[in-house]
Amino acid sequence: MEKGIIENNNDNRIIPILLIVILVIFAFLPLYKSFDQDKEFLTNDNLMKAKSTFKRLIDSSNYKQLGFTSEKQIDSLVIGTKYVKYFIEVEKIINYNGTDSIPLLLSRESSVEVSLLDKTNKIVNAIEFKKDKQGKWKAAGYGSSSLFNAMRFDTTYKNKGEIFLVDVPAMNKGFYIYRDTTSKNWKGRLFNSGYLFIDAIPLDETPDILILNELKKQAQKIDFRYPG
């Protein structure tokens, strides 16, 4: 489909498509850079101490539940990529205007999920870190979150390229958007105990807008009022 667009010089769609791609890239870039800097303050000492603590939590009765194939598997794993996590408040989804891109809606979760890799660089597990009241990074969760597992089991992502993990806590949902390293297009998936929506990107819409519109439809069917 992309080849046909390139060869057809009379196709008026090429200009808006290029504009969409450029706008999405520039919208994500400052967000990615500013949030990416924060995770670098996670020191190697933080990471190794957390891995040691994780190891002490593993025994013969729980290693499978924690996501390992054996009680000793963690010994052979190495620290991998740090993934910053974000969230969107449900009010912003309900009031979504259908055009704003995700960077305009995201809030910081002050959370980073750090992958644990085997010898083939495959993600096996993860440790989640959050900042305490003093602004210091502390391990807050041992084992991959549901959203992180959805990402790591997605064969189309393959642990490459820029990625944004986004939680929607009020709806018990999440999604991730990543840039394909081959096509350079953004792709995304909506997650709720399985993949619900969005595999490839239509040429006329970005994946964040598609996902946000779908979430808005679902949010409008939910009564978020608490019983008083």
CSV table of C-alpha atoms in Angstrom, one decimal:
chain,number,residue,atom,x,y,z
A,1,MET,CA,0.0,0.0,0.0
A,2,GLU,CA,2.8,2.4,0.8
A,3,LYS,CA,4.6,1.6,-2.5
A,4,GLY,CA,1.5,2.6,-4.4
A,5,ILE,CA,1.3,5.9,-2.6
A,6,ILE,CA,5.0,6.7,-3.4
A,7,GLU,CA,4.6,5.8,-7.1
A,8,ASN,CA,1.3,7.8,-7.6
A,9,ASN,CA,2.5,11.4,-7.7
A,10,ASN,CA,-1.1,12.6,-8.3
A,11,ASP,CA,-2.4,11.2,-5.1
A,12,ASN,CA,-3.3,14.2,-3.0
A,13,ARG,CA,-3.3,12.1,0.2
A,14,ILE,CA,0.5,12.0,0.4
A,15,ILE,CA,0.7,15.6,1.7
A,16,PRO,CA,-1.7,15.1,4.7
A,17,ILE,CA,-0.1,11.7,5.4
A,18,LEU,CA,3.3,13.2,5.6
A,19,LEU,CA,2.1,16.1,7.8
A,20,ILE,CA,0.5,13.6,10.2
A,21,VAL,CA,3.7,11.6,10.4
A,22,ILE,CA,5.8,14.7,11.0
A,23,LEU,CA,3.4,16.1,13.6
A,24,VAL,CA,3.3,12.8,15.5
A,25,ILE,CA,7.1,12.5,15.6
A,26,PHE,CA,7.5,16.1,16.8
A,27,ALA,CA,4.7,15.6,19.4
A,28,PHE,CA,6.3,12.6,20.9
A,29,LEU,CA,10.0,13.7,20.7
A,30,PRO,CA,10.0,16.3,23.5
A,31,LEU,CA,7.9,14.0,25.7
A,32,TYR,CA,10.2,11.1,25.1
A,33,LYS,CA,13.3,13.1,25.8
A,34,SER,CA,12.1,14.8,29.0
A,35,PHE,CA,10.8,11.6,30.5
A,36,ASP,CA,13.7,9.5,29.2
A,37,GLN,CA,16.2,11.6,31.1
A,38,ASP,CA,14.5,10.9,34.5
A,39,LYS,CA,15.0,7.1,34.3
A,40,GLU,CA,18.8,7.6,33.9
A,41,PHE,CA,18.9,8.6,37.6
A,42,LEU,CA,18.3,4.9,38.4
A,43,THR,CA,21.8,3.9,39.3
A,44,ASN,CA,23.4,0.5,38.8
A,45,ASP,CA,23.5,0.2,42.6
A,46,ASN,CA,19.7,0.6,42.7
A,47,LEU,CA,19.2,-2.1,40.0
A,48,MET,CA,21.6,-4.7,41.5
A,49,LYS,CA,20.1,-4.3,45.0
A,50,ALA,CA,16.6,-4.7,43.6
A,51,LYS,CA,17.7,-7.8,41.7
A,52,SER,CA,19.2,-9.3,44.9
A,53,THR,CA,16.0,-8.6,46.8
A,54,PHE,CA,14.0,-10.2,44.0
A,55,LYS,CA,16.2,-13.3,44.2
A,56,ARG,CA,15.5,-13.7,47.9
A,57,LEU,CA,11.8,-13.6,47.3
A,58,ILE,CA,12.0,-16.6,44.9
A,59,ASP,CA,11.7,-20.2,46.2
A,60,SER,CA,10.6,-23.6,44.9
A,61,SER,CA,6.9,-22.9,45.6
A,62,ASN,CA,6.5,-19.5,43.8
A,63,TYR,CA,9.1,-19.3,41.0
A,64,LYS,CA,6.5,-20.1,38.3
A,65,GLN,CA,4.0,-17.7,39.7
A,66,LEU,CA,6.7,-15.0,39.6
A,67,GLY,CA,7.3,-15.7,35.9
A,68,PHE,CA,10.5,-17.8,36.0
A,69,THR,CA,11.2,-21.3,34.6
A,70,SER,CA,13.3,-22.3,37.5
A,71,GLU,CA,14.2,-21.2,41.0
A,72,LYS,CA,17.7,-20.2,39.9
A,73,GLN,CA,16.9,-18.6,36.6
A,74,ILE,CA,17.3,-15.1,37.9
A,75,ASP,CA,21.0,-15.7,38.5
A,76,SER,CA,21.6,-15.8,34.7
A,77,LEU,CA,19.6,-12.7,33.9
A,78,VAL,CA,21.0,-9.3,33.2
A,79,ILE,CA,19.6,-5.8,33.6
A,80,GLY,CA,18.0,-4.6,30.3
A,81,THR,CA,16.1,-1.6,29.1
A,82,LYS,CA,14.3,0.9,31.3
A,83,TYR,CA,10.7,1.6,30.3
A,84,VAL,CA,9.0,4.7,31.6
A,85,LYS,CA,5.3,4.3,32.3
A,86,TYR,CA,2.7,7.0,32.0
A,87,PHE,CA,-1.0,7.2,32.8
A,88,ILE,CA,-4.1,9.1,31.5
A,89,GLU,CA,-6.8,10.3,33.9
A,90,VAL,CA,-10.2,9.1,32.9
A,91,GLU,CA,-11.6,12.6,32.8
A,92,LYS,CA,-9.3,13.5,30.0
A,93,ILE,CA,-10.5,10.4,28.1
A,94,ILE,CA,-14.2,11.3,28.6
A,95,ASN,CA,-13.5,14.9,27.4
A,96,TYR,CA,-11.2,13.9,24.6
A,97,ASN,CA,-11.9,16.0,21.5
A,98,GLY,CA,-10.9,13.4,18.9
A,99,THR,CA,-7.8,15.2,17.7
A,100,ASP,CA,-5.4,15.8,20.5
A,101,SER,CA,-2.4,13.5,20.5
A,102,ILE,CA,-1.4,11.4,23.5
A,103,PRO,CA,1.5,13.8,24.6
A,104,LEU,CA,-1.1,16.4,25.4
A,105,LEU,CA,-3.0,14.0,27.8
A,106,LEU,CA,-0.3,12.0,29.5
A,107,SER,CA,0.5,12.4,33.2
A,108,ARG,CA,3.7,11.1,34.9
A,109,GLU,CA,3.3,7.9,36.9
A,110,SER,CA,6.9,8.3,38.2
A,111,SER,CA,7.3,4.7,37.4
A,112,VAL,CA,10.0,2.8,35.5
A,113,GLU,CA,9.8,-0.9,34.7
A,114,VAL,CA,13.3,-2.4,34.1
A,115,SER,CA,13.5,-5.6,32.1
A,116,LEU,CA,15.6,-8.6,33.0
A,117,LEU,CA,17.1,-10.3,30.0
A,118,ASP,CA,18.4,-13.8,29.2
A,119,LYS,CA,21.5,-14.5,27.1
A,120,THR,CA,19.5,-14.0,23.9
A,121,ASN,CA,18.4,-10.6,25.0
A,122,LYS,CA,14.8,-11.9,25.4
A,123,ILE,CA,12.8,-10.2,28.2
A,124,VAL,CA,12.1,-12.8,30.9
A,125,ASN,CA,10.9,-10.6,33.8
A,126,ALA,CA,10.9,-7.1,35.2
A,127,ILE,CA,11.3,-4.9,38.3
A,128,GLU,CA,9.2,-1.8,38.8
A,129,PHE,CA,10.7,1.3,40.4
A,130,LYS,CA,8.9,4.4,41.8
A,131,LYS,CA,10.1,7.5,43.5
A,132,ASP,CA,9.6,7.9,47.3
A,133,LYS,CA,8.6,11.1,49.0
A,134,GLN,CA,12.2,12.2,49.0
A,135,GLY,CA,12.4,11.7,45.2
A,136,LYS,CA,14.6,8.7,45.5
A,137,TRP,CA,14.1,5.6,43.3
A,138,LYS,CA,12.9,2.5,45.2
A,139,ALA,CA,11.9,-0.9,43.9
A,140,ALA,CA,8.1,-1.1,44.2
A,141,GLY,CA,7.2,-4.2,42.3
A,142,TYR,CA,8.9,-7.5,41.6
A,143,GLY,CA,7.6,-9.2,38.5
A,144,SER,CA,6.2,-7.9,35.2
A,145,SER,CA,3.0,-5.9,35.3
A,146,SER,CA,0.1,-7.0,33.0
A,147,LEU,CA,0.8,-4.1,30.6
A,148,PHE,CA,4.5,-4.9,30.5
A,149,ASN,CA,3.7,-8.6,29.8
A,150,ALA,CA,1.4,-7.6,26.9
A,151,MET,CA,4.3,-5.7,25.4
A,152,ARG,CA,6.9,-8.3,25.8
A,153,PHE,CA,4.8,-11.1,24.4
A,154,ASP,CA,3.9,-9.0,21.3
A,155,THR,CA,5.9,-10.6,18.5
A,156,THR,CA,5.5,-7.5,16.3
A,157,TYR,CA,7.4,-5.3,18.8
A,158,LYS,CA,10.4,-7.5,19.4
A,159,ASN,CA,11.9,-5.1,22.0
A,160,LYS,CA,13.1,-2.6,19.5
A,161,GLY,CA,12.4,1.1,18.9
A,162,GLU,CA,10.8,3.8,21.0
A,163,ILE,CA,7.8,2.7,23.0
A,164,PHE,CA,5.3,4.4,25.4
A,165,LEU,CA,3.5,2.3,28.0
A,166,VAL,CA,0.3,3.9,29.2
A,167,ASP,CA,-2.0,2.9,32.0
A,168,VAL,CA,-5.7,3.9,32.4
A,169,PRO,CA,-6.2,2.9,36.0
A,170,ALA,CA,-9.8,3.9,36.3
A,171,MET,CA,-10.8,1.7,33.4
A,172,ASN,CA,-8.4,-1.2,34.3
A,173,LYS,CA,-6.9,-0.9,30.8
A,174,GLY,CA,-3.7,0.1,29.3
A,175,PHE,CA,-2.1,0.5,25.9
A,176,TYR,CA,1.3,0.9,24.3
A,177,ILE,CA,2.5,2.7,21.2
A,178,TYR,CA,5.8,2.0,19.5
A,179,ARG,CA,7.7,3.1,16.4
A,180,ASP,CA,8.4,0.2,14.1
A,181,THR,CA,12.1,0.0,13.3
A,182,THR,CA,11.6,-1.2,9.8
A,183,SER,CA,8.7,0.9,8.5
A,184,LYS,CA,9.3,3.8,10.8
A,185,ASN,CA,5.5,4.0,11.4
A,186,TRP,CA,3.9,4.2,14.8
A,187,LYS,CA,1.9,1.1,15.9
A,188,GLY,CA,-0.2,0.5,18.9
A,189,ARG,CA,-2.3,-2.0,20.9
A,190,LEU,CA,-5.0,-1.6,23.5
A,191,PHE,CA,-4.8,-4.0,26.4
A,192,ASN,CA,-7.3,-5.5,28.7
A,193,SER,CA,-6.4,-9.1,29.7
A,194,GLY,CA,-5.7,-9.6,26.0
A,195,TYR,CA,-5.5,-7.6,22.8
A,196,LEU,CA,-8.7,-5.8,21.9
A,197,PHE,CA,-8.0,-3.4,19.2
A,198,ILE,CA,-5.5,-1.8,16.8
A,199,ASP,CA,-2.9,-3.9,15.1
A,200,ALA,CA,-1.9,-1.9,12.0
A,201,ILE,CA,-2.2,1.8,11.4
A,202,PRO,CA,-4.6,3.2,8.8
A,203,LEU,CA,-2.9,5.7,6.6
A,204,ASP,CA,-5.3,8.6,7.6
A,205,GLU,CA,-5.1,8.3,11.4
A,206,THR,CA,-2.4,7.9,14.0
A,207,PRO,CA,-2.7,4.9,16.5
A,208,ASP,CA,-2.9,7.2,19.5
A,209,ILE,CA,-6.1,8.9,18.1
A,210,LEU,CA,-7.6,5.6,17.2
A,211,ILE,CA,-7.0,4.1,20.7
A,212,LEU,CA,-8.2,7.3,22.5
A,213,ASN,CA,-11.4,7.3,20.5
A,214,GLU,CA,-12.0,3.7,21.3
A,215,LEU,CA,-11.3,4.3,25.0
A,216,LYS,CA,-13.7,7.3,25.0
A,217,LYS,CA,-16.5,5.1,23.6
A,218,GLN,CA,-15.9,2.5,26.3
A,219,ALA,CA,-15.6,5.2,29.1
A,220,GLN,CA,-18.9,6.7,28.1
A,221,LYS,CA,-20.6,3.4,29.0
A,222,ILE,CA,-19.2,3.3,32.5
A,223,ASP,CA,-20.6,5.0,35.6
A,224,PHE,CA,-17.6,6.3,37.4
A,225,ARG,CA,-19.6,7.8,40.3
A,226,TYR,CA,-18.9,6.3,43.7
A,227,PRO,CA,-21.9,5.4,45.9
A,228,GLY,CA,-22.4,8.1,48.4
